[in-house]
Short mmCIF file of C-alpha atoms and ligand atoms in Angstrom, two decimals:
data_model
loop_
_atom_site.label_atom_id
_atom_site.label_comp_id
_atom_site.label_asym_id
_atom_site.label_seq_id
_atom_site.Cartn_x
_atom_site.Cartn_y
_atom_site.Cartn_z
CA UNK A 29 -19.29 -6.25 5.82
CA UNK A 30 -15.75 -8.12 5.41
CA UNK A 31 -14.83 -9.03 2.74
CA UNK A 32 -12.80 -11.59 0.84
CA UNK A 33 -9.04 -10.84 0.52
CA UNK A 34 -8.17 -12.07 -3.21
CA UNK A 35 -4.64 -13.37 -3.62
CA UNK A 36 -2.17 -13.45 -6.32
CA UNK A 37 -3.36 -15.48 -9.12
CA UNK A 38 -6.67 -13.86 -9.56
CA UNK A 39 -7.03 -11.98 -12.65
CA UNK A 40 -8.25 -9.25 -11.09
CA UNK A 41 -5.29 -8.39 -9.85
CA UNK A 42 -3.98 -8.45 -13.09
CA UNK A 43 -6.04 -6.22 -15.23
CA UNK A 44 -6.51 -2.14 -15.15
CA UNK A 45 -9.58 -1.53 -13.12
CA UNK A 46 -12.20 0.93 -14.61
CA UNK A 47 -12.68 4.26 -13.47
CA UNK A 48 -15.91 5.68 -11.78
CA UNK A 49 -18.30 8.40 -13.19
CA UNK A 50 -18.45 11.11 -10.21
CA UNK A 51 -22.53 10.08 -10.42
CA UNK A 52 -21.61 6.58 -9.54
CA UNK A 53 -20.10 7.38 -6.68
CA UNK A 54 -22.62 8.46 -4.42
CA UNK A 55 -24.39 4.91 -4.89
CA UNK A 56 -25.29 2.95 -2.23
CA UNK A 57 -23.39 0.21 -4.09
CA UNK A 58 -19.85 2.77 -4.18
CA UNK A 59 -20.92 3.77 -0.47
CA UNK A 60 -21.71 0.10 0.54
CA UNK A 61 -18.09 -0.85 -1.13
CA UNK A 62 -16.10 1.83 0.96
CA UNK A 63 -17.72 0.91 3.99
CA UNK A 64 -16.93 -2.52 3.39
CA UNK A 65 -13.15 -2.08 1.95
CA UNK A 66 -12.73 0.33 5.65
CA UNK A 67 -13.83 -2.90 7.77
CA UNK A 68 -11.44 -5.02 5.71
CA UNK A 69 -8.55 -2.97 6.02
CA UNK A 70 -9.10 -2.98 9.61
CA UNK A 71 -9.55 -6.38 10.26
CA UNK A 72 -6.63 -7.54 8.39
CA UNK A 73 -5.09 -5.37 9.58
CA UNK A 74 -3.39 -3.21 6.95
CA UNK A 75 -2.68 0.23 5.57
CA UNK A 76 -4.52 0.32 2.72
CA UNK A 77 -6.51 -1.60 0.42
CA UNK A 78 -7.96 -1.32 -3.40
CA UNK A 79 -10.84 -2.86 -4.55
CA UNK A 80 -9.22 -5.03 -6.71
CA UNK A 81 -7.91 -6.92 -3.93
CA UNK A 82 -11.40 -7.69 -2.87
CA UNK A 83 -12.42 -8.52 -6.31
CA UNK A 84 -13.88 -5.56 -7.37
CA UNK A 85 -12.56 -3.60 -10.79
CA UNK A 86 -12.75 -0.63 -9.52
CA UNK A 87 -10.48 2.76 -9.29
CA UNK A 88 -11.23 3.10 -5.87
CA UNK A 89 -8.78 2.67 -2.67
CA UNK A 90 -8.99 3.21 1.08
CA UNK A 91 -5.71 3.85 3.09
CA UNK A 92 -5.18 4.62 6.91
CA UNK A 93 -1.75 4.55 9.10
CA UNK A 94 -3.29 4.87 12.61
CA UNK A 95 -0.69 5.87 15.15
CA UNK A 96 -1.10 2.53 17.35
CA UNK A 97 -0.20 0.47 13.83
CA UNK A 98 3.68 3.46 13.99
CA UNK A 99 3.88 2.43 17.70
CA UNK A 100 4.51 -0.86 17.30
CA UNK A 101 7.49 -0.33 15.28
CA UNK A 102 11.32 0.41 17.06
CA UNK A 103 11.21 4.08 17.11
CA UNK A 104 14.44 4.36 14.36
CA UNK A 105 12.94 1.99 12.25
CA UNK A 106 9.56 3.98 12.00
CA UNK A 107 11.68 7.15 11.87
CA UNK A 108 13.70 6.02 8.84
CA UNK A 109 10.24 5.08 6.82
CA UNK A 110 9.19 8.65 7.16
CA UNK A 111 6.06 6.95 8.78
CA UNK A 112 3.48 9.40 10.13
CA UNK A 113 -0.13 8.55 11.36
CA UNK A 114 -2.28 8.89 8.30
CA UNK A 115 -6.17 9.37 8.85
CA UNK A 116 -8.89 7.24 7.23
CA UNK A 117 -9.39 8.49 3.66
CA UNK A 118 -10.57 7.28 0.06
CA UNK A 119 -9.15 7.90 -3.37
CA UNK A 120 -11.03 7.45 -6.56
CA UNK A 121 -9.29 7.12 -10.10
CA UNK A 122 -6.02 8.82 -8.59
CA UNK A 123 -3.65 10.12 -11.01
CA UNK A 124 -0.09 9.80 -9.45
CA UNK A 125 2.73 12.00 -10.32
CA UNK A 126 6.23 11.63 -8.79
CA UNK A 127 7.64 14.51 -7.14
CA UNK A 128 11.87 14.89 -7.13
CA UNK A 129 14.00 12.14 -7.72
CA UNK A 130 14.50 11.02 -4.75
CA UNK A 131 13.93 7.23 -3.82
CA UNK A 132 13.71 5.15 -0.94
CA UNK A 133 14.14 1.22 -0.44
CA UNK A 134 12.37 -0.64 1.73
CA UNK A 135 10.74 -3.47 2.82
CA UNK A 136 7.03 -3.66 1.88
CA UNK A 137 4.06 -6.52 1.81
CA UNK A 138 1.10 -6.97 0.53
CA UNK A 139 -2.37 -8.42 1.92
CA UNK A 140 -2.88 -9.73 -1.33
CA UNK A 141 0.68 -11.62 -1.46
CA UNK A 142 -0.20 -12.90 2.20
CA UNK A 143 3.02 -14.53 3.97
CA UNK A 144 5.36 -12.55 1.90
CA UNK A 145 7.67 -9.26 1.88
CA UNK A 146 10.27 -8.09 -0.26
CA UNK A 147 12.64 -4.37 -0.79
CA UNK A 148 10.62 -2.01 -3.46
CA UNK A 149 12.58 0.98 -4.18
CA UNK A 150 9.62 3.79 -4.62
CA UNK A 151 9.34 7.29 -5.13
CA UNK A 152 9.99 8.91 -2.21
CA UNK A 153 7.92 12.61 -2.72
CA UNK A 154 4.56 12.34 -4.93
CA UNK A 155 1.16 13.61 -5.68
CA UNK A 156 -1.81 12.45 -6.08
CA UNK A 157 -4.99 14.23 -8.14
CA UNK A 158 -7.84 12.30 -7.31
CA UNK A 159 -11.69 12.27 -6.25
CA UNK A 160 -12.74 11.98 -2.33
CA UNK A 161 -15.98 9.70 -1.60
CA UNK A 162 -17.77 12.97 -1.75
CA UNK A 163 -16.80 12.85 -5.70
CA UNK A 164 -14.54 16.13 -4.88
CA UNK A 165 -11.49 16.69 -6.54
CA UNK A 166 -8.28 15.88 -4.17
CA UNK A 167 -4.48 16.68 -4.32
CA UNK A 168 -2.87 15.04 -1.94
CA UNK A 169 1.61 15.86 -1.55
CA UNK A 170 2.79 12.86 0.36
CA UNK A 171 6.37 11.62 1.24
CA UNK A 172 7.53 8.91 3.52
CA UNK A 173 5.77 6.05 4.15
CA UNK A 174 2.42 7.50 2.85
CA UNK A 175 3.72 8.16 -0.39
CA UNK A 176 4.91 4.41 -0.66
CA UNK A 177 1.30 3.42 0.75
CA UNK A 178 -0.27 5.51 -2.21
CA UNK A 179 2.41 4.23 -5.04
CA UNK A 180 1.32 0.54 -3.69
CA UNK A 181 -2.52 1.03 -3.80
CA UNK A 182 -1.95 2.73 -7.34
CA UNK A 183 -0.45 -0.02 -8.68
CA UNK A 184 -3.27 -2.18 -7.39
CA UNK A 185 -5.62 -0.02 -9.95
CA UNK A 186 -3.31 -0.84 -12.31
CA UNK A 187 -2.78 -4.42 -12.37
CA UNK A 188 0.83 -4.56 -10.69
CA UNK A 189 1.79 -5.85 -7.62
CA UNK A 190 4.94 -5.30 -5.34
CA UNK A 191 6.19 -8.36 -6.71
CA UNK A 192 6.99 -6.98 -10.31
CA UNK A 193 9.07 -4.14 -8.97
CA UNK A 194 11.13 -5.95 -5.53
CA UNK A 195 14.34 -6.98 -5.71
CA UNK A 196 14.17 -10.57 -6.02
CA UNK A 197 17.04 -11.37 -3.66
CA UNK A 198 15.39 -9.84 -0.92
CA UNK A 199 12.04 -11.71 -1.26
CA UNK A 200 11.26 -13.83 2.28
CA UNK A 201 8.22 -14.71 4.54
CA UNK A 202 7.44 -12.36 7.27
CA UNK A 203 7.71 -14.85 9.24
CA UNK A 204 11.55 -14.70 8.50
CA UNK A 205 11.37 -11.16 8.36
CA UNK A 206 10.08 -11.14 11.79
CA UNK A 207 12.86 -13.75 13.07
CA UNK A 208 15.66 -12.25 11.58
CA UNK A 209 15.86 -8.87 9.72
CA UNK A 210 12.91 -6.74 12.10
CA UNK A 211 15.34 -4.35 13.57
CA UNK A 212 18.11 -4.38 10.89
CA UNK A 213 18.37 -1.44 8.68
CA UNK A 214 17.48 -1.77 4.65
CA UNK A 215 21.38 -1.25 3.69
CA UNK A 216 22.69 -3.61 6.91
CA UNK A 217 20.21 -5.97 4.98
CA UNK A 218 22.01 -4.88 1.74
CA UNK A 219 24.91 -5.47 2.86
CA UNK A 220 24.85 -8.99 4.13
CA UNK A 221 22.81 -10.02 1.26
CA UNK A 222 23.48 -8.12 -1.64
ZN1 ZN B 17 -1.23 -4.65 -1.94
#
């Protein structure tokens, strides 16, 4: 089933999000949930998507980078985002641990902050202990892109959004983002603008 995409404003983007017992999650109502969170991710479309952003205050989050989603990007801007296909997976009450100090800039949106995008600096290296739909215990080492997916989608669980850690100056619609700054590098955009 799709589901409702809850925007900024709504508490429950605001507030910590309660983790599952590894009983609960075998439920039809956890199982129903992930099924339902998949479809809406899809249909957006998007890369990944919490549970809080469909109202639900939950530690749970679905993210998947198919290759057709990379493709559509200019080759040196996908190549730069350390963007690499990621396949369909769930995390449940992740535990997020940066990896190196290394940190990347770029621009990022959110379905939940529809019609906007903005530069988040984010750790570029991290892991993530977690649970799998299956209730199994996960580590996931990501870099790239898919670590800035999972940093996002954590935050979600925790009641932040993009928006509290952009850099206001770069904040514009993607429908601007589109027109103007689609094939211009983060530090071209830096440059001009900063
Ligand atoms: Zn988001």
């Amino acid at each position: 089933m799709r589901l409702k995409i809850w925007q900024a404003g709504e508490m429950v983007l605001r507030q910590a999000a309660r983790s599952l017992a590894p009983g609960e999650i075998g439920s039809d109502a956890i199982q129903g949930l992930i099924d339902s969170m998949r479809e809406t991710m899809r249909d957006a479309p998007g890369v990944g998507l919490a549970a809080p952003q469909v109202g639900v205050p939950l530690r749970v989050a679905v993210i998947e980078d198919p290759a057709e989603y990379i493709a559509m990007l200019p080759p040196e801007r996908a190549a730069e985002r350390g963007r690499a296909p990621v396949p369909f997976h769930v995390i449940i009450n992740p535990e997020l641990f940066a990896e190196g100090e290394e940190s990347a800039e770029f621009f990022e949106g959110c379905l939940s902050v529809a019609g906007w995008t903005a530069m988040v600096g984010r750790a570029l290296r991290v892991r993530v202990e977690c649970l799998n739909e299956r209730a199994e215990p996960v580590t996931i080492r990501a870099e790239g892109w898919y670590a800035r997916i999972l940093q996002h989608e954590i935050d979600h669980l925790n009641g932040t959004l993009y928006v509290d850690r952009m850099w206001p100056r770069s904040l514009m619609t993607t429908e601007n983002y589109t027109r103007y700054w689609k094939n211009v590098s983060e530090q071209e955009f830096r440059n001009r603008c900063g």
